[in-house]
C-alpha positions in Angstrom: -18.8 -35.3 -16.9 -16.6 -35.3 -14.2 -12.7 -34.4 -13.7 -10.1 -36.6 -11.7 -9.0 -34.5 -8.7 -5.8 -36.2 -6.4 -7.5 -39.7 -7.2 -11.4 -38.9 -7.4 -13.9 -38.1 -9.6 -15.5 -34.3 -9.0 -18.5 -33.0 -10.8 -18.5 -30.0 -13.0 -21.1 -28.5 -11.0 -19.0 -28.3 -7.9 -16.0 -26.9 -9.5 -18.1 -24.0 -10.8 -19.7 -23.7 -7.0 -15.7 -23.3 -5.5 -15.1 -21.3 -8.4 -17.6 -18.8 -7.7 -17.5 -18.9 -3.9 -14.1 -18.5 -3.9 -13.9 -15.1 -6.2 -16.9 -13.8 -4.8 -15.3 -14.3 -1.0 -11.8 -12.7 -2.1 -13.7 -9.8 -3.7 -15.7 -9.6 -0.4 -12.6 -9.9 1.7 -10.4 -7.2 -0.5 -13.7 -4.6 -0.3 -14.8 -5.0 3.3 -12.2 -1.5 4.4 -9.4 -0.5 6.3 -9.1 0.3 10.4 -10.9 3.3 11.2 -8.2 4.6 13.8 -7.8 8.1 13.0 -11.3 9.9 11.8 -10.9 12.3 8.9 -12.0 16.1 9.0 -15.2 16.9 8.2 -15.2 21.1 7.4 -11.9 23.0 6.6 -10.7 24.0 9.6 -10.3 20.5 11.2 -8.5 19.7 7.7 -6.2 22.8 8.5 -5.3 21.6 12.6 -4.7 18.1 11.4 -2.3 18.6 9.2 1.4 19.8 10.7 3.8 22.3 9.4 7.2 20.5 9.1 9.6 23.8 9.3 12.9 23.2 10.6 13.0 27.3 12.0 10.0 29.1 12.9 10.9 31.8 10.3 10.5 29.0 7.5 7.0 28.1 9.5 5.8 31.4 9.7 6.4 31.7 5.7 4.7 29.1 5.2 1.6 30.2 6.8 1.9 33.7 5.0 1.6 31.9 1.8 -1.3 29.8 2.5 -2.7 32.6 3.9 -2.3 35.0 0.5 -3.4 32.0 -1.4 -6.8 31.5 0.3 -6.9 35.3 -0.2 -6.9 35.1 -3.9 -8.6 31.6 -4.3 -11.7 33.3 -2.6 -11.5 36.6 -4.9 -11.4 34.3 -7.7 -14.0 32.0 -6.7 -16.5 35.2 -6.9 
């Protein structure tokens, strides 16, 4: 059996192969991954250094840093 597409007879086999090729080709292109412009931090210390503290004043920055230190101490003692 075949279908008439744009005035030409196209067999079912060719239509099926075209659909499979398009589907798998689109899936491959969609899952290739993006650019790796910035490397991900591998240690906790590198992660801390890579995240900026956006504070409007030095007092606010010190408050945030002290809060993080206290939270880390509590997390370390709770982890056993």
